Amino acid sequence: MPQIEIKSLNAYYDKLHVLKDVEVKVEKGEIVSLIGPSGSGKSSLLKMLVGLLVPQSGEVKINNEIIDYKKKADLRIVREKIGIVFQQYNLFQNMNVLKNVCIAPIKIQKRDSKKVEEQAIELLEKVGLKDKLKSYPDELSGGQQQRVAIARALCLNPEILLLDEVTSALDPELVQEVLDSIRLLASDGMTMLIVSHEMSFVKEVSSKVIFMDNGSIIEVNKPELIFENPKEKRTSDFVSKILKDK
Amino acid sequence: MERLIEEIPSFFTIWNIIFLAKAMGVTFLLTAIGCLVGFSMGCLIAVFRKTKTIFLLPLRIFIILYTEIFRRIPFLVSLLLMFYIFQIFKISDSLFVIAVITVCLIATAYIGEIIRSGIESINQTQWDAASAMNFTYFQILKEVIFPQAWKVILPPAFGFFIMFIKDTALASQIGVMELTFAAKVLNNKGFSPLLSFGSVLILYFILSYPLDRFGKHMEKKLASNRN
């Protein structure tokens, strides 16, 4: 039984058809990467999964349960289970690092604040930011902010983690520190959906790679195959272009 | 100048001082009630205007009509309008009540817009992040948006409050005995305009200066993102 199952799903931004008949299956503990040119619908797919973009038609099942994104109760359940980290970190600018990580578990999940704080400090230590608990987002570098964002998503104890181009906004020398944090999670066996342009990283961590173009899924394959022996012409065009640029 | 100095003892009689103090009280009350009600109601209408649920649509349309109308009519016109509405429907004879209600209606429309623009100045990504973590609309506003929006809201809001102290002078047009009207009365009694309006000028300053300081204080307190 797949943990996430998406069937013939269509979604629109106003009139723009951003997801066209999308079919995805993700098994528990799997790390699935989404690659493709910008505007191909990768981020939209992640946003749709947490209900920031409501699908028009199709079906989404999480743990074999159909999710109706128009229902508030279903949205709550999905957002309990799925954590998301954004390209622009989106930390709350009015809260320090520790508060950013703790606020949702305490205020929304109503968990014990002492225990949440302990967990938050542990997570922040894991991403190497234990000395920044009292800092505010604008005092941190992009890489540090992104690692806080990862800790914030994890502190909600999600079953699934979505990472939306988490290194795209970072300076090259900061990319590694964030990727290291993700590697650590990958080894913990968390289900992850990763949108990334870091092809070597994608190749290294993913169990499956999905190539998207223009809102549709073009190819789903093992990372070795996608990069070295793609089935579709569009995939090989994209992959060879990306690898040439590097 | 000599005449002015001669006039001073007869101007500052106990009766005149009480008369001016009362008028100052009226100006103060008009402004204070207008600002307080305007600020709370302004928050409310800004918050409801940003909602998206379909069943609040009538409320949103009402809010938009209300703000757009009251921000476009001159203060004096709304005041007179309210005055005649009160006359026709015999709601209340008190000029002060009419003035207070008009002042509240106008302040709400203006401050509502200031607050709405403050809320909109905060990037959509902050909403996305919070809603993806199951925050409700009101929780997002309370925990994330307002704490960041104050620094955009407060300076124009206090600017409006201070402008408002002066605008209440228009209430004299329907006969509310506030500061400007009081000055006119004293002037008509034969006191020199310099003395009548000069003292009123000082009283306006006494009213607005602390408010200005308070605004600066609140800006410092709330507007730094560190809370």
Short mmCIF file of C-alpha atoms in Angstrom, two decimals:
data_model
loop_
_atom_site.label_atom_id
_atom_site.label_comp_id
_atom_site.label_asym_id
_atom_site.label_seq_id
_atom_site.Cartn_x
_atom_site.Cartn_y
_atom_site.Cartn_z
CA MET A 1 0.00 0.00 0.00
CA PRO A 2 1.55 3.31 -1.07
CA GLN A 3 1.70 6.09 1.49
CA ILE A 4 0.81 8.71 -1.10
CA GLU A 5 -1.24 7.87 -4.13
CA ILE A 6 -2.26 10.53 -6.63
CA LYS A 7 -4.56 9.61 -9.50
CA SER A 8 -5.38 11.62 -12.66
CA LEU A 9 -5.13 14.87 -10.81
CA ASN A 10 -5.71 18.26 -12.39
CA ALA A 11 -5.12 21.64 -10.79
CA TYR A 12 -5.25 25.22 -11.98
CA TYR A 13 -3.86 28.59 -10.92
CA ASP A 14 -6.77 30.71 -12.11
CA LYS A 15 -6.90 29.62 -15.74
CA LEU A 16 -3.39 28.22 -15.93
CA HIS A 17 -3.45 24.43 -16.03
CA VAL A 18 -0.49 23.61 -13.77
CA LEU A 19 -1.03 19.92 -13.05
CA LYS A 20 -2.27 17.74 -15.89
CA ASP A 21 -3.45 14.20 -15.20
CA VAL A 22 -0.75 13.66 -12.63
CA GLU A 23 -0.22 10.13 -11.28
CA VAL A 24 2.22 9.55 -8.44
CA LYS A 25 2.80 6.70 -6.02
CA VAL A 26 5.12 7.02 -3.07
CA GLU A 27 5.84 4.12 -0.74
CA LYS A 28 6.54 4.60 2.95
CA GLY A 29 10.17 5.56 3.58
CA GLU A 30 10.77 6.31 -0.06
CA ILE A 31 12.61 9.39 -1.21
CA VAL A 32 11.14 10.68 -4.43
CA SER A 33 12.70 13.57 -6.31
CA LEU A 34 10.88 15.80 -8.74
CA ILE A 35 12.96 17.34 -11.49
CA GLY A 36 12.10 19.38 -14.53
CA PRO A 37 12.33 22.89 -15.98
CA SER A 38 10.88 25.78 -13.97
CA GLY A 39 7.16 26.12 -14.42
CA SER A 40 6.77 22.40 -14.97
CA GLY A 41 4.51 21.95 -11.94
CA LYS A 42 6.90 20.41 -9.43
CA SER A 43 6.30 23.00 -6.72
CA SER A 44 2.59 23.10 -7.54
CA LEU A 45 2.42 19.38 -6.87
CA LEU A 46 3.93 19.85 -3.41
CA LYS A 47 1.69 22.85 -2.69
CA MET A 48 -1.31 20.84 -3.76
CA LEU A 49 -0.41 18.06 -1.34
CA VAL A 50 -0.60 20.44 1.64
CA GLY A 51 -3.72 22.13 0.34
CA LEU A 52 -2.19 25.44 -0.72
CA LEU A 53 -3.48 24.72 -4.21
CA VAL A 54 -6.84 22.98 -4.40
CA PRO A 55 -7.12 20.32 -7.12
CA GLN A 56 -9.98 20.52 -9.59
CA SER A 57 -10.31 16.83 -10.29
CA GLY A 58 -8.62 13.55 -9.52
CA GLU A 59 -7.91 11.72 -6.33
CA VAL A 60 -5.34 11.91 -3.56
CA LYS A 61 -4.96 9.11 -1.06
CA ILE A 62 -2.75 9.33 2.00
CA ASN A 63 -2.30 6.03 3.83
CA ASN A 64 -5.11 4.69 1.67
CA GLU A 65 -7.58 7.34 2.76
CA ILE A 66 -9.11 9.63 0.18
CA ILE A 67 -8.48 13.28 0.93
CA ASP A 68 -11.08 15.88 0.02
CA TYR A 69 -9.12 19.13 -0.10
CA LYS A 70 -12.31 21.18 0.03
CA LYS A 71 -13.12 19.83 3.47
CA LYS A 72 -11.55 21.57 6.46
CA ALA A 73 -11.32 18.38 8.48
CA ASP A 74 -9.45 16.61 5.71
CA LEU A 75 -7.12 19.55 5.29
CA ARG A 76 -6.28 19.39 8.97
CA ILE A 77 -5.45 15.71 8.73
CA VAL A 78 -3.25 16.17 5.68
CA ARG A 79 -1.39 19.04 7.26
CA GLU A 80 -0.85 16.99 10.41
CA LYS A 81 0.77 14.27 8.36
CA ILE A 82 2.71 16.29 5.84
CA GLY A 83 5.35 18.89 6.60
CA ILE A 84 6.62 21.28 3.97
CA VAL A 85 9.79 23.34 3.65
CA PHE A 86 9.68 26.23 1.20
CA GLN A 87 12.21 27.64 -1.21
CA GLN A 88 12.14 31.01 0.56
CA TYR A 89 12.24 29.40 4.06
CA ASN A 90 9.16 31.46 5.11
CA LEU A 91 10.24 31.67 8.73
CA PHE A 92 8.04 33.91 10.86
CA GLN A 93 9.99 37.15 10.96
CA ASN A 94 8.52 38.21 14.29
CA MET A 95 9.72 35.16 16.20
CA ASN A 96 13.14 33.93 17.18
CA VAL A 97 14.48 30.58 16.03
CA LEU A 98 13.20 28.58 18.98
CA LYS A 99 9.73 30.15 18.82
CA ASN A 100 9.55 29.54 15.08
CA VAL A 101 10.11 25.86 15.70
CA CYS A 102 7.91 25.56 18.80
CA ILE A 103 4.87 27.68 18.04
CA ALA A 104 2.87 25.25 15.90
CA PRO A 105 3.45 22.14 18.04
CA ILE A 106 2.45 24.09 21.16
CA LYS A 107 -0.34 26.34 19.85
CA ILE A 108 -1.77 24.12 17.13
CA GLN A 109 -1.03 20.57 18.17
CA LYS A 110 -1.49 21.51 21.83
CA ARG A 111 1.49 19.46 22.91
CA ASP A 112 3.31 19.94 26.19
CA SER A 113 5.49 23.03 25.81
CA LYS A 114 8.39 21.66 27.86
CA LYS A 115 8.64 18.52 25.74
CA VAL A 116 8.24 20.45 22.50
CA GLU A 117 11.04 22.77 23.51
CA GLU A 118 13.31 19.84 24.28
CA GLN A 119 12.56 18.30 20.92
CA ALA A 120 13.09 21.63 19.16
CA ILE A 121 16.48 22.11 20.77
CA GLU A 122 17.41 18.55 19.82
CA LEU A 123 16.36 19.15 16.21
CA LEU A 124 18.18 22.46 16.03
CA GLU A 125 21.26 20.76 17.39
CA LYS A 126 20.92 18.14 14.67
CA VAL A 127 20.96 20.81 11.98
CA GLY A 128 23.84 22.56 13.72
CA LEU A 129 22.06 25.62 15.06
CA LYS A 130 21.95 25.08 18.79
CA ASP A 131 23.75 28.36 19.42
CA LYS A 132 21.17 30.37 17.45
CA LEU A 133 18.04 29.65 19.53
CA LYS A 134 17.46 33.31 20.40
CA SER A 135 18.39 34.75 17.01
CA TYR A 136 15.80 36.24 14.69
CA PRO A 137 15.46 35.12 11.06
CA ASP A 138 16.92 38.36 9.70
CA GLU A 139 20.08 37.77 11.71
CA LEU A 140 20.73 34.42 10.03
CA SER A 141 22.21 33.47 6.69
CA GLY A 142 20.00 31.83 4.09
CA GLY A 143 21.43 28.41 4.82
CA GLN A 144 20.84 28.80 8.53
CA GLN A 145 17.28 29.99 7.95
CA GLN A 146 16.60 27.03 5.71
CA ARG A 147 17.89 24.64 8.35
CA VAL A 148 15.61 26.28 10.92
CA ALA A 149 12.74 25.79 8.48
CA ILE A 150 13.61 22.10 8.23
CA ALA A 151 13.70 21.78 12.01
CA ARG A 152 10.38 23.63 12.20
CA ALA A 153 8.74 21.19 9.80
CA LEU A 154 10.18 18.20 11.65
CA CYS A 155 9.10 19.37 15.09
CA LEU A 156 5.51 18.77 13.99
CA ASN A 157 6.38 15.08 13.70
CA PRO A 158 5.15 14.66 10.14
CA GLU A 159 5.04 11.29 8.42
CA ILE A 160 5.95 12.84 5.12
CA LEU A 161 8.27 15.74 4.41
CA LEU A 162 8.06 17.89 1.29
CA LEU A 163 11.11 19.92 0.33
CA ASP A 164 10.44 22.59 -2.27
CA GLU A 165 13.70 23.69 -3.94
CA VAL A 166 15.18 24.18 -0.53
CA THR A 167 18.63 25.07 -1.83
CA SER A 168 17.65 27.24 -4.81
CA ALA A 169 17.74 30.51 -2.92
CA LEU A 170 21.07 29.78 -1.26
CA ASP A 171 24.61 30.82 -2.08
CA PRO A 172 26.60 27.88 -3.45
CA GLU A 173 28.75 27.54 -0.35
CA LEU A 174 25.63 27.25 1.84
CA VAL A 175 24.00 24.52 -0.21
CA GLN A 176 26.05 21.70 1.31
CA GLU A 177 25.09 22.42 4.92
CA VAL A 178 21.41 22.14 4.02
CA LEU A 179 21.91 19.02 1.93
CA ASP A 180 23.79 17.45 4.85
CA SER A 181 20.77 18.00 7.07
CA ILE A 182 18.51 16.34 4.50
CA ARG A 183 20.89 13.39 4.11
CA LEU A 184 20.62 12.87 7.84
CA LEU A 185 16.83 12.69 7.57
CA ALA A 186 17.00 10.39 4.59
CA SER A 187 18.99 7.93 6.63
CA ASP A 188 16.26 8.07 9.32
CA GLY A 189 13.79 6.60 6.86
CA MET A 190 11.33 9.46 6.53
CA THR A 191 9.17 9.59 3.41
CA MET A 192 10.26 12.57 1.38
CA LEU A 193 9.28 14.35 -1.78
CA ILE A 194 12.08 16.59 -2.96
CA VAL A 195 11.98 19.23 -5.67
CA SER A 196 15.58 20.00 -6.49
CA HIS A 197 17.97 21.23 -9.11
CA GLU A 198 20.95 19.64 -7.35
CA MET A 199 21.23 16.72 -9.73
CA SER A 200 24.11 14.95 -8.01
CA PHE A 201 22.21 15.14 -4.73
CA VAL A 202 19.05 13.85 -6.36
CA LYS A 203 21.00 10.96 -7.83
CA GLU A 204 22.54 10.17 -4.48
CA VAL A 205 19.52 10.18 -2.17
CA SER A 206 16.45 9.35 -4.21
CA SER A 207 14.93 5.95 -4.68
CA LYS A 208 12.83 7.26 -7.55
CA VAL A 209 12.97 10.31 -9.79
CA ILE A 210 9.97 11.93 -11.45
CA PHE A 211 10.58 14.13 -14.47
CA MET A 212 7.90 16.73 -15.08
CA ASP A 213 7.41 19.12 -17.96
CA ASN A 214 4.63 21.59 -18.60
CA GLY A 215 2.39 20.22 -15.84
CA SER A 216 2.62 16.58 -16.83
CA ILE A 217 4.69 13.72 -15.58
CA ILE A 218 6.88 12.59 -18.46
CA GLU A 219 8.92 9.87 -16.87
CA VAL A 220 9.27 8.03 -13.57
CA ASN A 221 12.37 6.01 -13.12
CA LYS A 222 15.28 4.97 -10.95
CA PRO A 223 17.83 7.79 -10.62
CA GLU A 224 20.58 5.94 -12.51
CA LEU A 225 18.23 5.33 -15.41
CA ILE A 226 16.84 8.85 -15.53
CA PHE A 227 20.27 10.38 -15.70
CA GLU A 228 22.13 7.83 -17.82
CA ASN A 229 19.53 6.10 -19.88
CA PRO A 230 16.24 8.05 -19.99
CA LYS A 231 13.32 6.57 -21.89
CA GLU A 232 11.80 9.81 -23.07
CA LYS A 233 13.40 12.31 -25.39
CA ARG A 234 12.26 15.29 -23.31
CA THR A 235 13.92 13.79 -20.25
CA SER A 236 17.20 13.27 -22.03
CA ASP A 237 17.07 16.81 -23.46
CA PHE A 238 16.56 18.24 -19.99
CA VAL A 239 19.10 16.04 -18.25
CA SER A 240 21.82 16.60 -20.83
CA LYS A 241 21.20 20.36 -20.74
CA ILE A 242 21.40 20.46 -16.95
CA LEU A 243 24.49 18.29 -16.79
CA LYS A 244 26.17 20.36 -19.49
CA ASP A 245 25.55 23.56 -17.54
CA LYS A 246 27.21 22.15 -14.46
CA MET B 1 -0.55 94.91 21.58
CA GLU B 2 -1.41 97.09 24.57
CA ARG B 3 -5.07 96.40 24.05
CA LEU B 4 -4.29 92.71 24.02
CA ILE B 5 -2.50 92.86 27.35
CA GLU B 6 -5.35 94.89 28.84
CA GLU B 7 -7.78 92.27 27.66
CA ILE B 8 -6.00 89.35 29.30
CA PRO B 9 -7.43 89.67 32.84
CA SER B 10 -10.99 89.92 31.54
CA PHE B 11 -10.38 87.01 29.14
CA PHE B 12 -9.07 84.56 31.69
CA THR B 13 -12.05 84.72 34.01
CA ILE B 14 -13.10 81.57 35.74
CA TRP B 15 -16.15 81.38 33.45
CA ASN B 16 -14.15 81.59 30.28
CA ILE B 17 -11.68 79.03 31.54
CA ILE B 18 -14.46 76.58 32.40
CA PHE B 19 -16.06 77.33 29.02
CA LEU B 20 -12.82 76.53 27.19
CA ALA B 21 -12.11 73.47 29.33
CA LYS B 22 -15.55 72.09 28.52
CA ALA B 23 -15.01 72.69 24.83
CA MET B 24 -11.63 71.01 25.07
CA GLY B 25 -13.30 68.06 26.75
CA VAL B 26 -15.75 67.80 23.86
CA THR B 27 -12.95 67.89 21.29
CA PHE B 28 -11.04 65.32 23.33
CA LEU B 29 -14.03 63.00 23.65
CA LEU B 30 -14.90 63.26 19.96
CA THR B 31 -11.35 62.38 19.02
CA ALA B 32 -10.81 59.70 21.65
CA ILE B 33 -14.09 57.90 20.98
CA GLY B 34 -13.58 58.25 17.23
CA CYS B 35 -10.05 56.85 17.40
CA LEU B 36 -10.83 54.01 19.80
CA VAL B 37 -13.99 52.89 18.06
CA GLY B 38 -12.42 53.54 14.66
CA PHE B 39 -9.39 51.47 15.53
CA SER B 40 -11.29 48.48 16.88
CA MET B 41 -13.93 48.54 14.18
CA GLY B 42 -11.23 49.23 11.59
CA CYS B 43 -9.41 46.08 12.71
CA LEU B 44 -12.63 44.12 12.44
CA ILE B 45 -13.58 45.29 8.97
CA ALA B 46 -10.03 44.83 7.67
CA VAL B 47 -9.99 41.29 9.04
CA PHE B 48 -13.36 40.41 7.56
CA ARG B 49 -12.58 42.02 4.25
CA LYS B 50 -9.68 39.59 3.85
CA THR B 51 -11.75 36.49 4.50
CA LYS B 52 -12.43 34.17 1.61
CA THR B 53 -15.41 32.04 2.65
CA ILE B 54 -18.36 32.40 0.35
CA PHE B 55 -20.97 32.89 3.07
CA LEU B 56 -19.24 36.06 4.27
CA LEU B 57 -19.43 37.55 0.79
CA PRO B 58 -22.39 39.86 1.61
CA LEU B 59 -20.46 41.19 4.59
CA ARG B 60 -17.40 41.82 2.40
CA ILE B 61 -19.47 43.68 -0.17
CA PHE B 62 -21.05 45.77 2.57
CA ILE B 63 -17.61 46.57 4.02
CA ILE B 64 -16.21 47.59 0.65
CA LEU B 65 -19.21 49.82 -0.13
CA TYR B 66 -19.08 51.36 3.31
CA THR B 67 -15.36 52.17 3.21
CA GLU B 68 -15.40 53.43 -0.32
CA ILE B 69 -18.40 55.70 0.33
CA PHE B 70 -17.24 57.18 3.62
CA ARG B 71 -13.72 57.81 2.39
CA ARG B 72 -15.08 59.71 -0.60
CA ILE B 73 -17.63 61.99 1.07
CA PRO B 74 -16.19 65.08 2.75
CA PHE B 75 -16.38 64.99 6.52
CA LEU B 76 -18.68 67.99 6.61
CA VAL B 77 -21.11 66.40 4.17
CA SER B 78 -21.39 63.17 6.16
CA LEU B 79 -21.88 65.24 9.28
CA LEU B 80 -24.75 67.21 7.78
CA LEU B 81 -26.19 64.07 6.25
CA MET B 82 -26.18 62.36 9.63
CA PHE B 83 -27.67 65.48 11.20
CA TYR B 84 -30.66 65.43 8.81
CA ILE B 85 -31.09 61.67 9.05
CA PHE B 86 -31.29 62.05 12.82
CA GLN B 87 -33.78 64.89 12.40
CA ILE B 88 -36.00 63.00 9.96
CA PHE B 89 -36.13 59.76 11.93
CA LYS B 90 -36.09 61.60 15.28
CA ILE B 91 -33.37 59.30 16.60
CA SER B 92 -31.71 61.71 18.95
CA ASP B 93 -31.58 65.45 19.49
CA SER B 94 -28.14 65.48 21.01
CA LEU B 95 -25.72 67.19 18.64
CA PHE B 96 -22.88 65.53 20.47
CA VAL B 97 -24.29 62.06 19.80
CA ILE B 98 -24.67 62.88 16.11
CA ALA B 99 -21.10 64.14 15.95
CA VAL B 100 -19.73 61.12 17.81
CA ILE B 101 -21.49 58.66 15.53
CA THR B 102 -20.32 60.44 12.40
CA VAL B 103 -16.78 60.62 13.73
CA CYS B 104 -16.80 56.88 14.46
CA LEU B 105 -18.15 56.03 11.02
CA ILE B 106 -15.48 58.05 9.28
CA ALA B 107 -12.63 56.89 11.50
CA THR B 108 -13.63 53.26 10.98
CA ALA B 109 -13.57 53.65 7.20
CA TYR B 110 -10.17 55.35 7.16
CA ILE B 111 -8.44 53.22 9.78
CA GLY B 112 -9.92 50.08 8.24
CA GLU B 113 -8.10 50.92 5.05
CA ILE B 114 -4.84 51.65 6.89
CA ILE B 115 -5.05 48.30 8.65
CA ARG B 116 -5.99 46.44 5.49
CA SER B 117 -2.96 47.81 3.66
CA GLY B 118 -0.82 46.86 6.67
CA ILE B 119 -2.10 43.28 6.55
CA GLU B 120 -1.51 43.14 2.81
CA SER B 121 2.05 44.39 3.18
CA ILE B 122 2.98 41.05 4.73
CA ASN B 123 4.16 38.56 2.16
CA GLN B 124 1.78 35.78 1.10
CA THR B 125 4.52 33.25 1.93
CA GLN B 126 3.98 33.91 5.65
CA TRP B 127 0.32 32.90 5.22
CA ASP B 128 1.33 29.80 3.26
CA ALA B 129 3.82 28.66 5.87
CA ALA B 130 1.35 29.15 8.69
CA SER B 131 -1.63 27.56 6.97
CA ALA B 132 0.49 24.57 5.97
CA MET B 133 1.05 24.08 9.71
CA ASN B 134 -2.69 24.11 10.40
CA PHE B 135 -2.96 27.63 11.77
CA THR B 136 -6.49 29.00 11.38
CA TYR B 137 -7.16 32.35 9.72
CA PHE B 138 -7.44 34.17 13.05
CA GLN B 139 -4.41 32.41 14.51
CA ILE B 140 -2.34 33.49 11.52
CA LEU B 141 -3.46 37.08 11.98
CA LYS B 142 -2.78 37.07 15.68
CA GLU B 143 0.52 35.20 15.80
CA VAL B 144 2.13 36.05 12.49
CA ILE B 145 0.57 38.88 10.52
CA PHE B 146 -0.35 41.59 13.03
CA PRO B 147 2.93 41.42 14.95
CA GLN B 148 4.69 42.15 11.67
CA ALA B 149 2.11 44.57 10.30
CA TRP B 150 2.11 47.04 13.22
CA LYS B 151 5.14 48.84 11.93
CA VAL B 152 3.30 49.50 8.68
CA ILE B 153 0.00 50.32 10.38
CA LEU B 154 1.00 52.55 13.29
CA PRO B 155 2.67 55.57 11.64
CA PRO B 156 -0.21 56.35 9.27
CA ALA B 157 -2.75 55.44 11.96
CA PHE B 158 -1.33 57.95 14.42
CA GLY B 159 -1.00 60.47 11.63
CA PHE B 160 -4.70 59.99 11.08
CA PHE B 161 -5.49 60.34 14.81
CA ILE B 162 -3.69 63.67 14.97
CA MET B 163 -5.35 64.91 11.83
CA PHE B 164 -8.60 63.79 13.38
CA ILE B 165 -8.22 66.05 16.43
CA LYS B 166 -8.27 68.97 14.04
CA ASP B 167 -11.04 67.57 11.85
CA THR B 168 -13.44 67.40 14.77
CA ALA B 169 -13.53 71.21 14.45
CA LEU B 170 -16.05 70.62 11.68
CA ALA B 171 -18.54 69.46 14.29
CA SER B 172 -18.94 73.15 15.13
CA GLN B 173 -20.86 73.44 11.86
CA ILE B 174 -23.81 71.56 13.32
CA GLY B 175 -23.45 73.43 16.59
CA VAL B 176 -21.39 71.12 18.76
CA MET B 177 -19.57 73.28 21.28
CA GLU B 178 -16.05 72.07 20.72
CA LEU B 179 -12.83 74.09 20.73
CA THR B 180 -13.18 75.90 17.43
CA PHE B 181 -16.77 76.83 18.14
CA ALA B 182 -15.74 78.04 21.58
CA ALA B 183 -13.15 80.31 20.00
CA LYS B 184 -15.76 81.76 17.67
CA VAL B 185 -18.11 82.41 20.58
CA LEU B 186 -15.40 84.20 22.57
CA ASN B 187 -14.46 86.19 19.50
CA ASN B 188 -18.06 87.19 18.98
CA LYS B 189 -18.26 88.29 22.62
CA GLY B 190 -15.72 90.93 21.71
CA PHE B 191 -12.42 89.38 22.68
CA SER B 192 -9.70 89.85 20.12
CA PRO B 193 -9.35 87.05 17.57
CA LEU B 194 -5.69 86.70 18.48
CA LEU B 195 -6.54 85.91 22.06
CA SER B 196 -9.56 83.66 21.34
CA PHE B 197 -8.05 81.61 18.58
CA GLY B 198 -4.53 81.82 20.05
CA SER B 199 -5.62 80.13 23.26
CA VAL B 200 -7.52 77.51 21.30
CA LEU B 201 -4.41 76.89 19.25
CA ILE B 202 -2.47 76.16 22.42
CA LEU B 203 -5.22 73.84 23.63
CA TYR B 204 -5.16 71.90 20.34
CA PHE B 205 -1.43 71.52 20.74
CA ILE B 206 -1.86 70.27 24.31
CA LEU B 207 -4.24 67.63 22.97
CA SER B 208 -2.19 66.47 20.03
CA TYR B 209 1.31 66.53 21.43
CA PRO B 210 0.87 63.71 23.97
CA LEU B 211 -0.89 61.66 21.32
CA ASP B 212 2.06 62.16 19.01
CA ARG B 213 4.48 61.07 21.75
CA PHE B 214 2.28 58.09 22.55
CA GLY B 215 2.32 57.14 18.88
CA LYS B 216 6.10 57.28 18.75
CA HIS B 217 6.25 55.17 21.90
CA MET B 218 3.89 52.55 20.50
CA GLU B 219 5.79 52.46 17.24
CA LYS B 220 8.98 51.71 19.11
CA LYS B 221 7.32 49.14 21.29
CA LEU B 222 5.29 47.25 18.72
CA ALA B 223 7.06 47.98 15.50
CA SER B 224 10.34 46.34 16.25
CA ASN B 225 9.90 42.77 15.14
CA ARG B 226 11.30 41.57 18.41
CA ASN B 227 8.49 40.47 20.64
#
